[in-house]
Tab-separated table of C-alpha atoms and ligand atoms in Angstrom:
chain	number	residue	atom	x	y	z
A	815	UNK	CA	-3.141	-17.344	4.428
A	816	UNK	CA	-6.601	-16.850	3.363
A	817	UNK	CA	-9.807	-18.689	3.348
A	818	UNK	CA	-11.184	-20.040	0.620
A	819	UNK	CA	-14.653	-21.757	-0.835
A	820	UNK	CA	-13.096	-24.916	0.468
A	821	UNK	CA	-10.623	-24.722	3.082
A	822	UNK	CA	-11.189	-22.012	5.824
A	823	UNK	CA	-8.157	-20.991	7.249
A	824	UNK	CA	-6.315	-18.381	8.889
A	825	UNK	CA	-3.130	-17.123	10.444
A	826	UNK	CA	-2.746	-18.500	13.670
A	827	UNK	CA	-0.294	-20.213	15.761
A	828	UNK	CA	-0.881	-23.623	17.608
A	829	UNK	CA	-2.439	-22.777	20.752
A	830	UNK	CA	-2.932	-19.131	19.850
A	831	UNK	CA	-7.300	-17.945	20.278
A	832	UNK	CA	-9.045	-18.114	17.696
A	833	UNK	CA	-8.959	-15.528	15.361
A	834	UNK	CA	-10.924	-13.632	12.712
A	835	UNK	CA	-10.838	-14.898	9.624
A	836	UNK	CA	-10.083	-13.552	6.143
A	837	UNK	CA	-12.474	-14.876	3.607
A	838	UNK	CA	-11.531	-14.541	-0.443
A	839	UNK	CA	-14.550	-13.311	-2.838
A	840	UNK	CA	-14.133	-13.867	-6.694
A	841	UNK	CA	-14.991	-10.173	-7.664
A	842	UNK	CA	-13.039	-8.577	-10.249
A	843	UNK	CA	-14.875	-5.264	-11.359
A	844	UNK	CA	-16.744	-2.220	-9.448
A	845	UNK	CA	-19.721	-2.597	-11.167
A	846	UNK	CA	-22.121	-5.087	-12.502
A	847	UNK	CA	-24.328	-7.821	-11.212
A	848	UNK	CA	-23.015	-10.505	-8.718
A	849	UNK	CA	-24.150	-13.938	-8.274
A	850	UNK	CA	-26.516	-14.290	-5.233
A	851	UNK	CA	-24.253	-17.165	-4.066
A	852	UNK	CA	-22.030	-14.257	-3.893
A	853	UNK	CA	-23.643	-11.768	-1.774
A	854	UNK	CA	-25.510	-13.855	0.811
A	855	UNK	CA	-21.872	-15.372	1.240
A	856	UNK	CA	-21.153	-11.703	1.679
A	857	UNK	CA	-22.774	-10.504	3.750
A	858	UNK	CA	-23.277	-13.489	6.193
A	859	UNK	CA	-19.492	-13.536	6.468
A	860	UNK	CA	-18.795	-9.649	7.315
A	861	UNK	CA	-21.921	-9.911	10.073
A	862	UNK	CA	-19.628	-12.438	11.675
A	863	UNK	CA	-17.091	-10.379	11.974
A	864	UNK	CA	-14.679	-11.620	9.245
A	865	UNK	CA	-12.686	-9.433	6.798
A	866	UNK	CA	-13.998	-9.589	2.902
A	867	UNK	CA	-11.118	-9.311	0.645
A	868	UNK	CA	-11.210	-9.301	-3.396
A	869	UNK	CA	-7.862	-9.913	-4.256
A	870	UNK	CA	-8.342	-9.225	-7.723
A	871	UNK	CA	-10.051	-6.054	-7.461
A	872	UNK	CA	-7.329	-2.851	-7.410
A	873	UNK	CA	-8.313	0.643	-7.362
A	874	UNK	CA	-6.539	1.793	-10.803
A	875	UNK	CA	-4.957	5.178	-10.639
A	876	UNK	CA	-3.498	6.078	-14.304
A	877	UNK	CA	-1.662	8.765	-16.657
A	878	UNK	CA	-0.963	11.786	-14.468
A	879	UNK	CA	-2.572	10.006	-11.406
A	880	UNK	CA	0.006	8.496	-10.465
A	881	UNK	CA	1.887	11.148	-9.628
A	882	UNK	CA	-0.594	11.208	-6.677
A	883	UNK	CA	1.500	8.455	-5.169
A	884	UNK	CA	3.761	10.199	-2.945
A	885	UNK	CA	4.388	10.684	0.845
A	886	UNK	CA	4.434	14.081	1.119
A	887	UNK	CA	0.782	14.772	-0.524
A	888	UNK	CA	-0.962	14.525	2.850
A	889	UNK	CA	1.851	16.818	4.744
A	890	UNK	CA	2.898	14.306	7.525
A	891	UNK	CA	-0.823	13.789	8.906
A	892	UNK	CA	-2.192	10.613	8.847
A	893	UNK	CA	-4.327	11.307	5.875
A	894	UNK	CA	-6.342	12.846	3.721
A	895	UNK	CA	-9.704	12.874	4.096
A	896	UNK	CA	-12.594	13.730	1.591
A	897	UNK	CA	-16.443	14.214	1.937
A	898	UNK	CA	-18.685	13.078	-0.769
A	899	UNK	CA	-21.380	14.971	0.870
A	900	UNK	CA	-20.046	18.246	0.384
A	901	UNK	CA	-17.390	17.152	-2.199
A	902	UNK	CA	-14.442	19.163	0.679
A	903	UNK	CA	-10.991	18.073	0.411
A	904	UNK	CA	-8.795	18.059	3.525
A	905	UNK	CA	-5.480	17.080	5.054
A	906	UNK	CA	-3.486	17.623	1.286
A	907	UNK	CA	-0.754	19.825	0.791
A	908	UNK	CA	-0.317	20.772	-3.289
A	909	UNK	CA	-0.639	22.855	-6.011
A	910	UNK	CA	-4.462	23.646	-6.959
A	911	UNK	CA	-3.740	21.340	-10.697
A	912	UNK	CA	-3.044	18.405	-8.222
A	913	UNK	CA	-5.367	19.162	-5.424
A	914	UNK	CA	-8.337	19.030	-8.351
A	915	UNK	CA	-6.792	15.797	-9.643
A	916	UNK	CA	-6.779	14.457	-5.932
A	917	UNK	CA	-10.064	15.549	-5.197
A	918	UNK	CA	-11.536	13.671	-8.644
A	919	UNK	CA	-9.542	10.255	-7.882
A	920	UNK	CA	-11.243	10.557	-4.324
A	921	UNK	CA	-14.832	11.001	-5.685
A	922	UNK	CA	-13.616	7.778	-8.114
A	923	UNK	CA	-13.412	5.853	-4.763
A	924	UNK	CA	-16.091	6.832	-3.013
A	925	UNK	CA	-18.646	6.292	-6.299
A	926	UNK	CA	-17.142	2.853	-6.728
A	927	UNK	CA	-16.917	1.906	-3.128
A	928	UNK	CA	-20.546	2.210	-2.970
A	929	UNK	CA	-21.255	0.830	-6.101
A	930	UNK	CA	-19.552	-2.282	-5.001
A	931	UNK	CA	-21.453	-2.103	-1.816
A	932	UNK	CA	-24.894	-2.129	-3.626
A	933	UNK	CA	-24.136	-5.025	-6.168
A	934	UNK	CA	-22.355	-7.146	-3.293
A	935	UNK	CA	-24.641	-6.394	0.051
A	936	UNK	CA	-27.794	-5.240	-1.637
A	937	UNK	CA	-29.893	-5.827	1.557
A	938	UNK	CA	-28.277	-3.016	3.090
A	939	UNK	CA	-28.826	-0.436	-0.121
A	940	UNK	CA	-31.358	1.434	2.320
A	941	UNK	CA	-30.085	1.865	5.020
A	942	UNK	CA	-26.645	2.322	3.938
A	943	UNK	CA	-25.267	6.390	4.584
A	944	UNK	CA	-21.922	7.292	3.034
A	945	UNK	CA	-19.406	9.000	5.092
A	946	UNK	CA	-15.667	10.267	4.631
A	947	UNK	CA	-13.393	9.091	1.725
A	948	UNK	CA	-9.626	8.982	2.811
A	949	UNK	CA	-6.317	8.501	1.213
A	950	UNK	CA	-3.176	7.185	3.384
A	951	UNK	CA	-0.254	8.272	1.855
A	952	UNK	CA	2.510	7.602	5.088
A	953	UNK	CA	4.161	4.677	6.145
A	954	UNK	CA	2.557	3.212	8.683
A	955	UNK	CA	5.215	1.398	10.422
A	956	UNK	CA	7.820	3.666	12.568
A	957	UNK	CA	4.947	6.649	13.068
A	958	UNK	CA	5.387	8.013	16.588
A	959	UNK	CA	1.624	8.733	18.197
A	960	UNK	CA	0.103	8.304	21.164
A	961	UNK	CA	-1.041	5.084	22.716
A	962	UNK	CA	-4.998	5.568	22.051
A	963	UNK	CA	-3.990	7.010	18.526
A	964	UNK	CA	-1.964	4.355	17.496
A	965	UNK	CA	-3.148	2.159	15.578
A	966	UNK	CA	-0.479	-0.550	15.131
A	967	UNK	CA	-2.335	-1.747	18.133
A	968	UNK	CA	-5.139	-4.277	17.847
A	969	UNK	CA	-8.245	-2.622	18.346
A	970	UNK	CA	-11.911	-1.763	17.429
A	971	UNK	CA	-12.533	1.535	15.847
A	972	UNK	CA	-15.074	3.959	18.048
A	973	UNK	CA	-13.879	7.522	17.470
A	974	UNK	CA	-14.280	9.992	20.896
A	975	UNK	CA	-15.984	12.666	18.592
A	976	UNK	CA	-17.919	11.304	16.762
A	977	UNK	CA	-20.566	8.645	18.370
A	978	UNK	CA	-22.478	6.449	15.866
A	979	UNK	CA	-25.608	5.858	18.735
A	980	UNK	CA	-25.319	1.765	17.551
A	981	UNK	CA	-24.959	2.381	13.887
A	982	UNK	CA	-22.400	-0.085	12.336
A	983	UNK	CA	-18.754	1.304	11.335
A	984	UNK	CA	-18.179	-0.666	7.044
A	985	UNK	CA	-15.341	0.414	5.215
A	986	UNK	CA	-13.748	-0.763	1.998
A	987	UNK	CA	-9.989	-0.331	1.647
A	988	UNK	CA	-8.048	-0.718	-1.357
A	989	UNK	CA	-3.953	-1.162	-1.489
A	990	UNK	CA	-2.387	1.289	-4.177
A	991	UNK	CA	1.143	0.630	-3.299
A	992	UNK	CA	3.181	1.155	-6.708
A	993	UNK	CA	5.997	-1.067	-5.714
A	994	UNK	CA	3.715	-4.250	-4.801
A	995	UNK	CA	3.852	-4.074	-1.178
A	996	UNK	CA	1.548	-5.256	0.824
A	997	UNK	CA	-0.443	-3.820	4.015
A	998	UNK	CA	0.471	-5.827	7.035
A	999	UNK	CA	-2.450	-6.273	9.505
A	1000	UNK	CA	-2.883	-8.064	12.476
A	1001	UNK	CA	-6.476	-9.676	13.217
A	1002	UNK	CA	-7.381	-10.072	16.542
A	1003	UNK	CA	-10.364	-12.285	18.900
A	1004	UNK	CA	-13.733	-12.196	17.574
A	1005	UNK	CA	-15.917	-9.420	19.035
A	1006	UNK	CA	-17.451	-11.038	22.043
A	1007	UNK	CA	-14.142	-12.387	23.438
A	1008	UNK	CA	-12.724	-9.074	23.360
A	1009	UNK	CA	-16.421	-8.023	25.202
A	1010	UNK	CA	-16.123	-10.337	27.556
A	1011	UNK	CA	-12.269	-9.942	28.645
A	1012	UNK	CA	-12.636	-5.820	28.691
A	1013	UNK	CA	-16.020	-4.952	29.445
A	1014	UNK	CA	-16.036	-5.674	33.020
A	1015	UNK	CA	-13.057	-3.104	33.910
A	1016	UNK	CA	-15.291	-0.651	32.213
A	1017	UNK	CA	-17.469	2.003	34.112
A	1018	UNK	CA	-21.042	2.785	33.321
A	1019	UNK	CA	-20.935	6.186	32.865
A	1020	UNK	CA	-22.161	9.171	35.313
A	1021	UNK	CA	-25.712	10.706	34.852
A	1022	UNK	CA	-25.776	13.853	32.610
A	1023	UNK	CA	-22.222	12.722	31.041
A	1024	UNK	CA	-23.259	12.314	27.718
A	1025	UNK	CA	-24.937	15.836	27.761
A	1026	UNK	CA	-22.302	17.353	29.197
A	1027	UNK	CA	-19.833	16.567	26.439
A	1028	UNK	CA	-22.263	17.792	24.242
A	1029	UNK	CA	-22.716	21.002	25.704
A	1030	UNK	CA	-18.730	21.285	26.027
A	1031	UNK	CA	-18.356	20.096	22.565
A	1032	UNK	CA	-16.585	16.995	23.214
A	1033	UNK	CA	-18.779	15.323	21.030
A	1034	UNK	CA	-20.482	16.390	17.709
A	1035	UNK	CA	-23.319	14.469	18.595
A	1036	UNK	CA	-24.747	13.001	21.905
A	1037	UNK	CA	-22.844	10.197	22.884
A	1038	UNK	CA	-25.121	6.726	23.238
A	1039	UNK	CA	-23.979	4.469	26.462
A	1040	UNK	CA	-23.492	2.298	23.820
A	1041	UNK	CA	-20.465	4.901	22.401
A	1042	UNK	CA	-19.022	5.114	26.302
A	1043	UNK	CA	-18.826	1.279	26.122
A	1044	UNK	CA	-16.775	0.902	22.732
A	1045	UNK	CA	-14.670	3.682	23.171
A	1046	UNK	CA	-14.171	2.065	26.888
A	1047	UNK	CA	-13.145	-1.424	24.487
A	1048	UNK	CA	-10.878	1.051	22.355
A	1049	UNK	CA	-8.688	2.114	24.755
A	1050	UNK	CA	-8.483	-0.462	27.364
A	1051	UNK	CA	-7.468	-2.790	23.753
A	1052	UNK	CA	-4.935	-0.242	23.273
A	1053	UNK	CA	-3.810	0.383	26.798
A	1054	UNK	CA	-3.341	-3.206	27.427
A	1055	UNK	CA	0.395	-4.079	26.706
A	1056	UNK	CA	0.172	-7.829	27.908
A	1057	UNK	CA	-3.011	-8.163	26.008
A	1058	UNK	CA	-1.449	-7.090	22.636
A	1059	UNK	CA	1.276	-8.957	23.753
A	1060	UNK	CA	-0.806	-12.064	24.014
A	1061	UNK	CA	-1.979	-11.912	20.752
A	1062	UNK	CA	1.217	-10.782	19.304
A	1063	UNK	CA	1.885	-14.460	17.857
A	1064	UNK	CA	-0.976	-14.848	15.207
A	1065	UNK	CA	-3.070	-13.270	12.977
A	1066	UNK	CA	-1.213	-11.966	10.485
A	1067	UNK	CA	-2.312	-11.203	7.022
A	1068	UNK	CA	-1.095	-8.894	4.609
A	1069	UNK	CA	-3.320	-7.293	1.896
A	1070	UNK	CA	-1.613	-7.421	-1.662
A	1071	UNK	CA	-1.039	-4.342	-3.726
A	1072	UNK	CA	-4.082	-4.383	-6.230
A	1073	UNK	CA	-6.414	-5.983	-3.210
A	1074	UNK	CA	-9.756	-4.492	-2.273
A	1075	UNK	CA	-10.904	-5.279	1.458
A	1076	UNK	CA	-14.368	-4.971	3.446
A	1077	UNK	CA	-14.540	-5.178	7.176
A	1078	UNK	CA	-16.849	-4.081	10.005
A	1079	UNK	CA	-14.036	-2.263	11.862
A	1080	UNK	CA	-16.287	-1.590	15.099
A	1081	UNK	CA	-16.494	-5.410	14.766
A	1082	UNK	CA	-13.238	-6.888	14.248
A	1083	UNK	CA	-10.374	-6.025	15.836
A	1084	UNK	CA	-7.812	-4.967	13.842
A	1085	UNK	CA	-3.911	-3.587	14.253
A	1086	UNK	CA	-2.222	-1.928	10.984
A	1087	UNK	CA	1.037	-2.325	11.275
A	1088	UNK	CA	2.806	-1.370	8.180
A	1089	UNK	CA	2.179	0.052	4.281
A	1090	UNK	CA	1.832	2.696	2.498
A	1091	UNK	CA	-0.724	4.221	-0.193
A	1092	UNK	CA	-4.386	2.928	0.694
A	1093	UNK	CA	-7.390	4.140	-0.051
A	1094	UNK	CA	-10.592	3.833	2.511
A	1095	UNK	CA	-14.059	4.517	2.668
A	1096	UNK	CA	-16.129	4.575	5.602
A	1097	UNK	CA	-19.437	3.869	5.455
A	1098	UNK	CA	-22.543	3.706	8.528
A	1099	UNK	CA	-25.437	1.598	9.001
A	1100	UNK	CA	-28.269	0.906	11.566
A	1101	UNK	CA	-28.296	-2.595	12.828
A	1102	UNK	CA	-31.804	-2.684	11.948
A	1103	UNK	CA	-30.739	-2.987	8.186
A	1104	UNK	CA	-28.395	-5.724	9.004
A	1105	UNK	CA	-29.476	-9.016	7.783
A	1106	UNK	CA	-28.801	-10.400	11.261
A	1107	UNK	CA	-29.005	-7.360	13.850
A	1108	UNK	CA	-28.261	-10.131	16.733
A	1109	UNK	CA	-24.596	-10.102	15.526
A	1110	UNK	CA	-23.499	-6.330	16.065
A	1111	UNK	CA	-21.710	-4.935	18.555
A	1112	UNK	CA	-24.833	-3.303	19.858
A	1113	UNK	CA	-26.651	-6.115	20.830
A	1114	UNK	CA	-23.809	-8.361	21.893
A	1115	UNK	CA	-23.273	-5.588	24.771
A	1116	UNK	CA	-27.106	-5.316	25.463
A	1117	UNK	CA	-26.474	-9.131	25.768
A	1118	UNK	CA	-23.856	-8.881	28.389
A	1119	UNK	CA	-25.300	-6.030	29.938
A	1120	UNK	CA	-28.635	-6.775	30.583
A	1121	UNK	CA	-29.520	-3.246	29.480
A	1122	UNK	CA	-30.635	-1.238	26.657
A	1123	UNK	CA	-27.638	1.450	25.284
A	1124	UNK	CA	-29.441	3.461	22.868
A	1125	UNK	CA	-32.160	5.799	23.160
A	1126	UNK	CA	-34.581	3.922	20.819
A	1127	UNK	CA	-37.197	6.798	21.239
B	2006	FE2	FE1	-9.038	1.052	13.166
């Protein structure tokens, strides 16, 4: 179930928390001007930590393209990953016709992910830094990882090796899935319930830690207290059996084949539990250029923790 103009709603048991909500926006094409009824809906709705999804906007892959659409293109990892920075393709496994096909699809997604980006959240065009393009060619459901890499689990995203020092974690995913199936997720409390129930359990971390995983190359940048804090929300998510348990009831959604979605995934917490054949781009972005900076993860913990957790010098 879906929200829509009229009738907010969402997948959720009687008695179950409340959960995030999926909210539907009418946008059919990458490119082009959108109402401004449109975007300020937009973007007020993803600050709150709800999921954006454009049901009628698929990520077309035609001709020869198609061909792209099998399992064994990304070689049993998790996926392939492409940077529009440096236009480097990694994590395929094919001949160097199909690698060059692959690699031109890719830079397809990323220019139209942030094309749709600057016609539907214009207020963040400035601030807005592109990161890695990736293509998820596996199944999902049945993988065998381990506990704080699997991410069938509801959690929010923070990544051990890569701190963002505050800066927001947007990414736009789009279903390719040739036969029409759909990619089951599980939405779980909004961000400051999870806060409240996990931060406590969580240690502030040593003096010098941070620049000691630098210096041992833990980290490819210094790591914020605010980064020690999500990742701490990360795992203990993921380590929590009776928690996912808890929330095991409700939430569902799945994304249809031909779907285009936008979340804050440091935001919302989020378990993908099955489909195949997406495509994702991730996206960063201070909280300064949010239109509401008060509703980020950052400040929700400086909230609760009476403390500031990036260096702002
Ligand atoms: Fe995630």
């Amino acid at each position: 179930m879906i929200a829509t103009e009229t009738s907010p709603n969402r997948a959720q048991p009687a008695a179950s928390p409340v959960l995030s909500d999926i909210v539907s926006l009418p946008v059919d094409s990458w490119s082009g001007p959108l109402p401004v009824s449109v975007q300020e809906k937009a973007t007020a709705c993803l600050e709150r930590g709800h999921v954006l999804l454009m049901p009628d906007l698929p990520f077309e892959l035609a001709g020869q393209e198609r061909e792209l659409l099998r399992p064994d293109l990304g070689g049993g990892g998790k996926n392939i990953s492409y940077d529009p920075r440096n236009q480097r393709l990694r994590g395929a496994e094919a001949d160097p016709e199909t690698l060059a096909l692959l690699q031109d699809v890719m830079a397809r997604y990323a220019e139209h992910s942030l094309a749709l980006l600057r016609r539907l959240l214009p207020h963040y065009t400035d601030g807005l830094r592109q990161a890695r393009t990736s293509y998820r060619t596996a199944e999902i459901a049945g993988r065998e990882t381990s506990w704080r890499k699997d991410d069938t689990r509801l959690h929010v995203d923070s990544f051990p090796s890569s701190p963002t020092q505050g800066e927001r974690i947007l990414r736009v995913f789009s279903n390719v899935n040739p036969s029409g199936a759909g990619r089951l997720w599980r939405v779980g409390e909004p961000f400051e319930a999870v806060a409240r129930r996990f931060m406590p359990a969580i240690g502030r971390p040593f003096a010098g830690k941070h620049r000691l995983m630098r210096a041992l190359r833990v980290t490819k940048a210094l790591r914020s207290d605010y980064d020690h804090y999500m990742l701490g929300l990360h795992d203990g998510m993921k380590a929590d059996l009776g928690y996912q348990q808890s929330l095991s009831q409700g939430g569902l959604f799945e994304f249809p084949a031909g779907a285009t979605w936008i979340v804050y995934t440091d935001q919302v917490s989020h378990a993908a539990l099955k489909g195949q054949y997406v495509f994702e781009q991730t996206f960063h972005l201070p909280v300064a250029a949010m239109h509401d900076p008060e509703e980020s993860p950052l400040r929700t913990l400086e909230r609760m923790t009476a403390r500031t957790l990036v260096d702002r010098g």
